[in-house]
mmCIF file of C-alpha atoms in Angstrom:
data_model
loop_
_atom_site.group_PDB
_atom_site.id
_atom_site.type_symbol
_atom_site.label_atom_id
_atom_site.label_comp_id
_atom_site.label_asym_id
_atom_site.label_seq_id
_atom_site.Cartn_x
_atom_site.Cartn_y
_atom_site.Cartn_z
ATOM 1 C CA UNK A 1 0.000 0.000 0.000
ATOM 2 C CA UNK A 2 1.352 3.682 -1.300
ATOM 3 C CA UNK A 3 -0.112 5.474 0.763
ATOM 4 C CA UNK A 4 2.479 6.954 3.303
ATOM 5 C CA UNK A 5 4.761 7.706 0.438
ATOM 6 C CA UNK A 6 2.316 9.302 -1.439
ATOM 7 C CA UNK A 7 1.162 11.548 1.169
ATOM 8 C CA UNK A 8 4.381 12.626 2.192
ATOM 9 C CA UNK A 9 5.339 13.165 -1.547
ATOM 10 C CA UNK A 10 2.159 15.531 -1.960
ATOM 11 C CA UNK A 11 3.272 17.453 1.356
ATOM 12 C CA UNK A 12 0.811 16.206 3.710
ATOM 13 C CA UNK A 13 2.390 17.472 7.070
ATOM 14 C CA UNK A 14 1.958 16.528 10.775
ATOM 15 C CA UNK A 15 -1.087 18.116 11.825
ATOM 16 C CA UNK A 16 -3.072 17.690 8.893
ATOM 17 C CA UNK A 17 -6.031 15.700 8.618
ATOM 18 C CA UNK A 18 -6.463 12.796 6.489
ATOM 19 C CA UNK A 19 -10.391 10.975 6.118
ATOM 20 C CA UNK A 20 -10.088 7.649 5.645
ATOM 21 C CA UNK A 21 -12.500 4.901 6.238
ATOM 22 C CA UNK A 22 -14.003 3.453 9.647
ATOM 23 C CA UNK A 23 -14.784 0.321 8.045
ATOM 24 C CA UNK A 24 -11.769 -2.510 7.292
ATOM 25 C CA UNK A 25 -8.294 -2.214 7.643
ATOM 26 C CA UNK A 26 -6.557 -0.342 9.742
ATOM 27 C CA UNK A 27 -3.598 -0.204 7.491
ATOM 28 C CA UNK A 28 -4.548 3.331 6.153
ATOM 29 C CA UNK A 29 -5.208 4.903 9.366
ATOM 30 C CA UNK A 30 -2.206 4.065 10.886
ATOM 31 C CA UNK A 31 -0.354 4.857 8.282
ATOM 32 C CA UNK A 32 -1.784 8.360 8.337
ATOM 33 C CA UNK A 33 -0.629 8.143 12.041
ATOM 34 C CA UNK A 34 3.072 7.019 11.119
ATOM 35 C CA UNK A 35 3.399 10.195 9.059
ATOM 36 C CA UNK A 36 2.192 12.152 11.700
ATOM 37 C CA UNK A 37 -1.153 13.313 10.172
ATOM 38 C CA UNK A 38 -4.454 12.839 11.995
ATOM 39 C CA UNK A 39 -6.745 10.293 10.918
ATOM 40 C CA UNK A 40 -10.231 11.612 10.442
ATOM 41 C CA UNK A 41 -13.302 8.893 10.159
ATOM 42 C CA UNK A 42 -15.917 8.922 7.834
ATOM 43 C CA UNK A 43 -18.794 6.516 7.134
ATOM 44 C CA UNK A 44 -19.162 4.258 4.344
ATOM 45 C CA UNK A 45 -22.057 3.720 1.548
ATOM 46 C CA UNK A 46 -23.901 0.583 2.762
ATOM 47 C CA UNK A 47 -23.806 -1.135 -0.542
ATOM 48 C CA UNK A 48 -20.610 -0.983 -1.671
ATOM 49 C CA UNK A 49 -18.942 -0.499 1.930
ATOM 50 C CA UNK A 50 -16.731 2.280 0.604
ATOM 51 C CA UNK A 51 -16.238 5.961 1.640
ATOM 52 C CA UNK A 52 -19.819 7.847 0.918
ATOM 53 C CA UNK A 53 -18.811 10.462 -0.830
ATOM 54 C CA UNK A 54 -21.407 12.318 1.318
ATOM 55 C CA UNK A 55 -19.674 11.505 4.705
ATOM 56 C CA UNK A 56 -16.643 12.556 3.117
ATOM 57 C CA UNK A 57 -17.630 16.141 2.601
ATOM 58 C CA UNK A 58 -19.324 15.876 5.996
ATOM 59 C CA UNK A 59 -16.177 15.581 7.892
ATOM 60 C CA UNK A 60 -13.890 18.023 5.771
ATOM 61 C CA UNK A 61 -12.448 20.931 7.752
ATOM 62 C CA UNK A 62 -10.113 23.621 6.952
ATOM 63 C CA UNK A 63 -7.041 21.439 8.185
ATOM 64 C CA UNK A 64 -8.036 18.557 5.809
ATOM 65 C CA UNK A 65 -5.222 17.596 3.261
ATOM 66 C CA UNK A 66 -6.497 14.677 1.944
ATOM 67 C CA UNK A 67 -9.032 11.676 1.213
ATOM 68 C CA UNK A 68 -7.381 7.976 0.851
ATOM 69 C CA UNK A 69 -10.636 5.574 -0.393
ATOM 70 C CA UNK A 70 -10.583 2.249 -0.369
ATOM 71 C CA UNK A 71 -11.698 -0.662 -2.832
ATOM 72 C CA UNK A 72 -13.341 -3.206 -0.927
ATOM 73 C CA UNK A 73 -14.119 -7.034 -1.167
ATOM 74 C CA UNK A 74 -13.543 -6.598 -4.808
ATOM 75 C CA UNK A 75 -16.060 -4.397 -5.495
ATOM 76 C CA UNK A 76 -14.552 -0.427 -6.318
ATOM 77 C CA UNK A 77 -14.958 2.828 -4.164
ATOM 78 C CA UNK A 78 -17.272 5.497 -5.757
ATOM 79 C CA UNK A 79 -14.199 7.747 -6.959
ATOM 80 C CA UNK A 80 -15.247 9.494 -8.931
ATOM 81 C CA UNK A 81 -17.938 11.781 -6.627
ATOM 82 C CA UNK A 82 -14.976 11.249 -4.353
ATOM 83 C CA UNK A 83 -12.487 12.766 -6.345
ATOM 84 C CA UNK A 84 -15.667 15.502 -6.872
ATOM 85 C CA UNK A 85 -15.499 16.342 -3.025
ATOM 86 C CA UNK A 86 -11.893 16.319 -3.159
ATOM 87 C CA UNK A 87 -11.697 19.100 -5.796
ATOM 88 C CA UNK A 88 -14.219 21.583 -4.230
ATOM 89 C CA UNK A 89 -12.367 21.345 -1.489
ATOM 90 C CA UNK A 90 -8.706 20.997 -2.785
ATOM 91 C CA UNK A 91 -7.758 17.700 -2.012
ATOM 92 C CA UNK A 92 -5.416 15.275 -2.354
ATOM 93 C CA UNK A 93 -7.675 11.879 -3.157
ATOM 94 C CA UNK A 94 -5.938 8.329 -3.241
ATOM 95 C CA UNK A 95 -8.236 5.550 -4.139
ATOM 96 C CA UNK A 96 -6.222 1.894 -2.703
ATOM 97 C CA UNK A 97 -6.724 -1.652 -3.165
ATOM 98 C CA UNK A 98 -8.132 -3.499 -0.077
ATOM 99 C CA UNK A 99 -4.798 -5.057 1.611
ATOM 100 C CA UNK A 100 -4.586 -8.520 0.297
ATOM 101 C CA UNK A 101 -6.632 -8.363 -2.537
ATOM 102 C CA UNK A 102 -5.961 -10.700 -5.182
ATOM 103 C CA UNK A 103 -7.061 -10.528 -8.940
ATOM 104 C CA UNK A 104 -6.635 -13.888 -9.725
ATOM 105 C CA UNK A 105 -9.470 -15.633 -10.271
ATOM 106 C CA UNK A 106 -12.103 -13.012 -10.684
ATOM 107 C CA UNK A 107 -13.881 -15.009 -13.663
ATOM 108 C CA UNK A 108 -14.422 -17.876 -11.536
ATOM 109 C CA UNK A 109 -15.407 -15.799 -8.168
ATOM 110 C CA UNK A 110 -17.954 -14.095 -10.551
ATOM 111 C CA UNK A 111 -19.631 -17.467 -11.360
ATOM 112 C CA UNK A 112 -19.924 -18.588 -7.788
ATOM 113 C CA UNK A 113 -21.571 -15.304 -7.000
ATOM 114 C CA UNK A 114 -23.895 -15.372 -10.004
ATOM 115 C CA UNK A 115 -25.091 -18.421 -8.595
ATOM 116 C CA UNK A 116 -25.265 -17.557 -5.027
ATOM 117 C CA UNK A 117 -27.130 -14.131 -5.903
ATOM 118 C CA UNK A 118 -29.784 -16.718 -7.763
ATOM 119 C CA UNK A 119 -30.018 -19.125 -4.737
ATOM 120 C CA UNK A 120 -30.054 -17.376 -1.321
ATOM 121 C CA UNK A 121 -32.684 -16.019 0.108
ATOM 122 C CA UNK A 122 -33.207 -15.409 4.205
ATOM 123 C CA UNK A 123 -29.787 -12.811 3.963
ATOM 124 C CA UNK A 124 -29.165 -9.877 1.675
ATOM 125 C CA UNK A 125 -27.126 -10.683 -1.185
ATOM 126 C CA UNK A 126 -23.989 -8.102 -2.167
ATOM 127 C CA UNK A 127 -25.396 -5.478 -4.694
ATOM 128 C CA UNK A 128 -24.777 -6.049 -8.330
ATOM 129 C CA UNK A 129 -22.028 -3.622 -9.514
ATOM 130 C CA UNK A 130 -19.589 -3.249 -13.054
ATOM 131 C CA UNK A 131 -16.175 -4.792 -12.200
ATOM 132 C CA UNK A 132 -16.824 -6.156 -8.566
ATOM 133 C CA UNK A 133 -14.234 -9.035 -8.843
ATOM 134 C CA UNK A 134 -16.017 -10.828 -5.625
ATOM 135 C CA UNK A 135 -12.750 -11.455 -3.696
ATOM 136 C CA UNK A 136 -15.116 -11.653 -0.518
ATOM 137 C CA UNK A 137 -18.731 -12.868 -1.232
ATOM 138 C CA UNK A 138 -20.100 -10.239 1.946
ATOM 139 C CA UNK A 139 -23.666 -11.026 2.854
ATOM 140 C CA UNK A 140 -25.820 -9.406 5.747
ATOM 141 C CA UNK A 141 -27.129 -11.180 8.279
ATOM 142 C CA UNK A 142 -30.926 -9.370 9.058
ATOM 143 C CA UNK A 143 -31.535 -9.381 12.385
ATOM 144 C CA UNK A 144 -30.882 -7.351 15.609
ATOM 145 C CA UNK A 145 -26.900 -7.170 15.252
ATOM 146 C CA UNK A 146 -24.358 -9.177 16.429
ATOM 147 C CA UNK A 147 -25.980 -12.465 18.587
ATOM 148 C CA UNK A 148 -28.245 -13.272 15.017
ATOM 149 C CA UNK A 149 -25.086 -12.470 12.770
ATOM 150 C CA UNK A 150 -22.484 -14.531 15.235
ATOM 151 C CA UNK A 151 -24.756 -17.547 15.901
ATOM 152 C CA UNK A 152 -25.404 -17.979 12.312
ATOM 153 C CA UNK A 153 -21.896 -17.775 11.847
ATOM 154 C CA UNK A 154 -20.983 -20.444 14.108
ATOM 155 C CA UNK A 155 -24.032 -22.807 13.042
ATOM 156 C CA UNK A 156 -22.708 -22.283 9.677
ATOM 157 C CA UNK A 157 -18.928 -23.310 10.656
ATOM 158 C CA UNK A 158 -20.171 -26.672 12.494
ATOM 159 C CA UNK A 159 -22.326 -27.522 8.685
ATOM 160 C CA UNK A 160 -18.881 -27.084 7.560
ATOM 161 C CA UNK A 161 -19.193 -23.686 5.170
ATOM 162 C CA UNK A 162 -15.829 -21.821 5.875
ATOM 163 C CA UNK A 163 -17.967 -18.404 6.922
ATOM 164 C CA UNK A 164 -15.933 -15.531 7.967
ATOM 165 C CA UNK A 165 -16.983 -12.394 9.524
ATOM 166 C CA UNK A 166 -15.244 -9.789 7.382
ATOM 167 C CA UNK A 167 -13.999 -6.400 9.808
ATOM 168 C CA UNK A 168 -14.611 -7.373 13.664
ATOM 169 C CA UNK A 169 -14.517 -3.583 14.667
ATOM 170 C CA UNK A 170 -14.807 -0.101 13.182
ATOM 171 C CA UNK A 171 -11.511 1.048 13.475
ATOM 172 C CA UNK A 172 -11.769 3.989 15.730
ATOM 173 C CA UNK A 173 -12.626 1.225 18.072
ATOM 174 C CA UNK A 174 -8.669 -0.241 17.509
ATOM 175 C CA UNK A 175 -5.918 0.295 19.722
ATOM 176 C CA UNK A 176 -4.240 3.274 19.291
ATOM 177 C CA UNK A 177 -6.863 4.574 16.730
ATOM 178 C CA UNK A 178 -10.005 5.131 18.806
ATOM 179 C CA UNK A 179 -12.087 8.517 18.594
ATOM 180 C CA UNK A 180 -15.551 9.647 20.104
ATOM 181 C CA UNK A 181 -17.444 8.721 16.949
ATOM 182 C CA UNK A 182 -20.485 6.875 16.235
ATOM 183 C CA UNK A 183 -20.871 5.723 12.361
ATOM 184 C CA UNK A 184 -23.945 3.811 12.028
ATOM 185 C CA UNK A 185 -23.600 2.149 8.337
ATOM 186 C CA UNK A 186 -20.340 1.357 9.735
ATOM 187 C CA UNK A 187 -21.583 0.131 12.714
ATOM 188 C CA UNK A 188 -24.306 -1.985 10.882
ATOM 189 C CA UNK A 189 -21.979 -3.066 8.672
ATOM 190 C CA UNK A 190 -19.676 -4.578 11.767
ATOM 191 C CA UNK A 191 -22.642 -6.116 13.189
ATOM 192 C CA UNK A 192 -24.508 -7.336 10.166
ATOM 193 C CA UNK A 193 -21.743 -9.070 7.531
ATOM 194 C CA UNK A 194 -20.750 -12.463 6.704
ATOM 195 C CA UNK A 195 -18.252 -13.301 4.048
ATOM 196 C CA UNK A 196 -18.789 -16.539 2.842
ATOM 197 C CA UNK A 197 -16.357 -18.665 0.677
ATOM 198 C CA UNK A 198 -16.462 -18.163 -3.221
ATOM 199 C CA UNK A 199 -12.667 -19.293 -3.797
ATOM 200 C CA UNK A 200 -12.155 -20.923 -7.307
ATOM 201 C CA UNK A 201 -11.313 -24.745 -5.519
ATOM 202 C CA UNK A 202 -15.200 -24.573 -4.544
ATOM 203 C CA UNK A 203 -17.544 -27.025 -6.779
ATOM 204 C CA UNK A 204 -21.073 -26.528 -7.642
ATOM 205 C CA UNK A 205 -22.237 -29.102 -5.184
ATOM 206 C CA UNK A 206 -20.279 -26.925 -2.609
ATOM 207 C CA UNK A 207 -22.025 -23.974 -3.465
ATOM 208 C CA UNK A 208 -25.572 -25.961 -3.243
ATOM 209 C CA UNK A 209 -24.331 -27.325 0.187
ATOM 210 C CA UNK A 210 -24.042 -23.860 1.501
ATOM 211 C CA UNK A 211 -27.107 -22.256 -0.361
ATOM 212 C CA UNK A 212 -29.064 -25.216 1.647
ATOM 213 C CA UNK A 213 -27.508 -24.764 4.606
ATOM 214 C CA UNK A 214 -27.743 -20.598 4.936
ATOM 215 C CA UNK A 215 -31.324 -20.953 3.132
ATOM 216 C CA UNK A 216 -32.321 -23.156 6.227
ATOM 217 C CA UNK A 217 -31.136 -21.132 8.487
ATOM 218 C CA UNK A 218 -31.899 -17.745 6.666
ATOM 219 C CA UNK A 219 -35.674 -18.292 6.635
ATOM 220 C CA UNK A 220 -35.644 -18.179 10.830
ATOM 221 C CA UNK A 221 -34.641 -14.592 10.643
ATOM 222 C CA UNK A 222 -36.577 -11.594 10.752
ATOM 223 C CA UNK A 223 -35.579 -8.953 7.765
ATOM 224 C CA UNK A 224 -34.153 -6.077 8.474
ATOM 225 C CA UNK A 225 -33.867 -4.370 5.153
#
């Protein structure tokens, strides 16, 4: 990830702010802390669980230097009305790759999805977008937060689907990054999401196994869409 040198090569100083997501990695953020900048949170778009470019402009201030978005589970940050924001307010804007994200495979990922998107009902599906290369497949769990999300989780796990929950924290809940805020897509987002497996090894039966097993399961929920 570029994104201390890049910030220090566009004269980003100690002192300025930088917004930055408070949904994933904490990479970014404490990057923005290594250079000596101050990381500023801002909520992301519930679909896509990027930076809203709306937050973004919510949280700008005259000490604000820059924006650094983030692509996420595949599926790319809104850039463009980020880059927007950015410019009415003079703005450096850096648009990075989830850590770990991996190309490879995209075609295949795609398929699974397709198929998934067809199949599940009971939990809401990832919303369709051009280019989203599926490298988590990130469904919500409706419900009332965490206990619905967690136990479906683990119910999953002992039916043997390799379930995942995606970001366990905003991150200006982390150590060392925390902040008076309250974010509540991000917050919904925490409580809500399951990544299940989509990974190219995975066979069609596979896929039918786990469509079975989180239909089953799905249908004892209550929506919350």
């Amino acid at each position: 990830m570029r994104t201390v040198g890049t910030l220090k090569s566009a004269g980003v100083r100690a002192g300025d702010e930088v917004v930055v997501p408070a949904y994933g990695s904490a990479e970014v953020a404490r990057a923005v802390v290594e250079l000596g900048a101050v990381p500023v949170f801002a909520d992301v778009d519930g679909d896509s669980y990027c930076l809203d470019p709306a937050a973004v402009a919510d949280v700008v201030t005259s000490q604000t230097a820059a924006v650094v978005a983030v692509n996420r589970f595949g599926r790319r940050a809104d850039a463009g009305w980020i880059r927007e924001v950015g410019q009415r307010h003079g703005l450096l804007v850096l648009v990075e790759d989830d850590p770990g994200s991996d190309p490879e495979g995209a075609d295949t990922r795609r398929a699974h999805a397709a198929y998934l998107d067809s199949r599940l009902n009971g939990v809401g599906t990832p919303t369709p977008a051009a280019g989203h290369t599926y490298e988590q497949y990130v469904v919500r769990v409706p419900g009332n937060g965490r206990p619905d999300r967690d136990a479906f989780a683990r119910t999953l796990r002992a039916k043997g689907v390799a379930c995942r929950v995606p970001v366990l924290a905003p991150v200006y809940r982390m150590a060392g990054l925390r902040r008076d805020v309250f974010l509540p897509q991000t917050e919904r987002a925490v409580d809500e999401t399951l990544a299940l497996p989509v990974h190219a090894g995975m066979s069609r039966r596979d896929l039918h196994r786990m469509v079975g097993a989180c239909n089953a399961l799905g249908g004892l929920l209550q929506p919350a869409f």
